[in-house]
CSV table of C-alpha atoms in Angstrom, one decimal:
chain,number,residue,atom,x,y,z
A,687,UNK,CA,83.2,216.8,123.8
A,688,UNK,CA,80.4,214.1,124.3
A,689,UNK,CA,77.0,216.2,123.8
A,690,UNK,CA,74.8,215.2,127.0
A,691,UNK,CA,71.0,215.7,126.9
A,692,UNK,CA,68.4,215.7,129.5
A,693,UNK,CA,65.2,214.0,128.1
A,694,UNK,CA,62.2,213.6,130.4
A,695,UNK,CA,58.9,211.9,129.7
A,696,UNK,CA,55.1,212.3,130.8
A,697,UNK,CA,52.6,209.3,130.1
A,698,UNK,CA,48.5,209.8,130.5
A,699,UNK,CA,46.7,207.7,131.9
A,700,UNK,CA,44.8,204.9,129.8
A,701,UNK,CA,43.5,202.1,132.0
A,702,UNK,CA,42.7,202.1,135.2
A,703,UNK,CA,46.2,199.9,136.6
A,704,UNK,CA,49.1,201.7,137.4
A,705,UNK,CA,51.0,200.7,134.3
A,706,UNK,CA,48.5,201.7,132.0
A,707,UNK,CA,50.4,204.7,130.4
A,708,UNK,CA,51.1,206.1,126.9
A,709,UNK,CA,53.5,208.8,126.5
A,710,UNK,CA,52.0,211.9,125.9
A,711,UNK,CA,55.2,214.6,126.5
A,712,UNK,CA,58.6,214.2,125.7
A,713,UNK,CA,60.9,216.8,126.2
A,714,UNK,CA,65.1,217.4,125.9
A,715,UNK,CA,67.5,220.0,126.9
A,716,UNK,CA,70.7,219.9,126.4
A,717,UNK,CA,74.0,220.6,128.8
A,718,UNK,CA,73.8,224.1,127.8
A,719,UNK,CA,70.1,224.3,129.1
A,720,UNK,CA,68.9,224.9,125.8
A,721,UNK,CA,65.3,223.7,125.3
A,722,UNK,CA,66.1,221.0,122.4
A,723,UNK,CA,62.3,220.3,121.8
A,724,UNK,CA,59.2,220.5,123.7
A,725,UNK,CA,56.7,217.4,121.9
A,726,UNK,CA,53.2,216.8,122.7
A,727,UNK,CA,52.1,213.5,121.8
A,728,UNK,CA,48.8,212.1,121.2
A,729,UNK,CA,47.8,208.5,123.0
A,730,UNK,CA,46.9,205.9,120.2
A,731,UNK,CA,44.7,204.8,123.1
A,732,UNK,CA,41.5,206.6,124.8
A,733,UNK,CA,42.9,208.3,127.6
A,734,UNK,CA,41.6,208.2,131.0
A,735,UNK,CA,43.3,210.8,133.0
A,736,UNK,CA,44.9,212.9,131.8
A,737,UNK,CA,47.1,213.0,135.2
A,738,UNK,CA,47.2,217.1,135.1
A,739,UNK,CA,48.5,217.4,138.8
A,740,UNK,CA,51.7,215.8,137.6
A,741,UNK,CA,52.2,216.3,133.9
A,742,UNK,CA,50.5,219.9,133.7
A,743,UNK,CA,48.8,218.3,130.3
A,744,UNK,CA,44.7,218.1,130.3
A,745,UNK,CA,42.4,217.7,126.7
A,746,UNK,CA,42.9,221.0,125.3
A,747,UNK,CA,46.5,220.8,125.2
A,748,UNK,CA,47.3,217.5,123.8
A,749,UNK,CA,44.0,217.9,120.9
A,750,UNK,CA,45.4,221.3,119.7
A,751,UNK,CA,49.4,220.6,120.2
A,752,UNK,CA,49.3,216.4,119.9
A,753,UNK,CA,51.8,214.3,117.0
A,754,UNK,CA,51.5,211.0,116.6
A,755,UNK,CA,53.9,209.4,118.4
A,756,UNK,CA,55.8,207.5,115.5
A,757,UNK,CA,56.5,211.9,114.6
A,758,UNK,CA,57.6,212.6,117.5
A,759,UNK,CA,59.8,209.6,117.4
A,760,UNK,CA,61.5,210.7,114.6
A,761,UNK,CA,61.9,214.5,115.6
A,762,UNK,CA,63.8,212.8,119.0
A,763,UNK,CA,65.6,210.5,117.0
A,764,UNK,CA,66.5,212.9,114.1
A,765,UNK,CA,68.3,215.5,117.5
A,766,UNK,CA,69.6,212.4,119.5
A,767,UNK,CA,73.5,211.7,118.0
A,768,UNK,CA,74.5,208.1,118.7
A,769,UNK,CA,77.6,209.3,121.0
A,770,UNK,CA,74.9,211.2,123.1
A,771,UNK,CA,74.9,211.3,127.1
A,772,UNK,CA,71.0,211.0,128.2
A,773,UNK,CA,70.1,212.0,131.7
A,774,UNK,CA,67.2,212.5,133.8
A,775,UNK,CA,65.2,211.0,136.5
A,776,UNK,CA,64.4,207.5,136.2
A,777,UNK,CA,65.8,207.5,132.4
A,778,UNK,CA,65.5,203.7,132.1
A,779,UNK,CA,62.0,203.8,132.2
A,780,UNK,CA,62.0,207.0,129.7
A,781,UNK,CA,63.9,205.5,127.5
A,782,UNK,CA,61.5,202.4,127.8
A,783,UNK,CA,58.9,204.0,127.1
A,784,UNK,CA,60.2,205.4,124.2
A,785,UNK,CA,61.9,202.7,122.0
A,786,UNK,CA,65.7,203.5,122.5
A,787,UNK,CA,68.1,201.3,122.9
A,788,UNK,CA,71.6,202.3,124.4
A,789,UNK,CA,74.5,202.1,122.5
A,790,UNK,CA,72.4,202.5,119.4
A,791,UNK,CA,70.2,205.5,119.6
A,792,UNK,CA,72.4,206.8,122.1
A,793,UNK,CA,75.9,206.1,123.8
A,794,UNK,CA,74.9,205.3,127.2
A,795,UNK,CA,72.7,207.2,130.3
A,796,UNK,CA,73.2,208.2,133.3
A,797,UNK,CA,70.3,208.0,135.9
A,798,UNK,CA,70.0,211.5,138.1
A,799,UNK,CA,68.1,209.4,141.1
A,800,UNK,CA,71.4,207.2,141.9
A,801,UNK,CA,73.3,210.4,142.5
A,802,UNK,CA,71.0,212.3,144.7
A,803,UNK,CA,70.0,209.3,147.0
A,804,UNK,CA,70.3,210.0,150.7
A,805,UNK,CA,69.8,208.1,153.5
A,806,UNK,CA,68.5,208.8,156.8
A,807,UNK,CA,70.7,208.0,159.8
């Protein structure tokens, strides 16, 4: 069957506007919820907040675990087959944020907030 993968991203803050972010986690699982890889990358950029409330990564953690992110690039790209399924929450901007391009790097996603959206009456 098509092999479907969860990927979800974490960025640190480096600038003080709201889209001043570098990716600083990037994890996969795949439909099996297998952990595919767990990546800690290191912002090319001095980092302002580290965000800790919402990505559970502070100093310590990305100084003592941290890749560049061109290596962690190619450990996702060298697990991510080109007939691949991603999923997650808000995966356009995941996959934004790291370089893919659908239909290329992977077959085609599938965004997890469209399904769960309720409304109130």
């Amino acid at each position: 069957g098509t092999p479907v993968y969860c990927i979800d991203v974490e960025c640190v803050a480096t600038g003080k506007q709201h889209h001043d972010r570098s990716v600083a986690q990037i994890a996969m699982v795949d439909m099996y919820q297998r952990l595919v890889f767990n990546l800690v990358v290191k912002p090319d950029k001095p980092v302002v907040s580290y965000l800790e409330p919402l990505t559970g990564l502070n100093k310590k953690i990305v100084d003592e675990h941290g890749m560049s992110f061109d290596e962690a690039m190619a450990i996702v790209r060298s697990h991510l087959p080109p007939q691949a399924v991603l999923c997650g929450m808000n995966i356009r901007q995941d996959v934004e944020w790291l370089h893919l391009d659908e239909h290329k790097d992977f077959n085609y996603m599938i965004d997890l907030t469209t399904l769960f959206r309720v409304w109130n009456d």
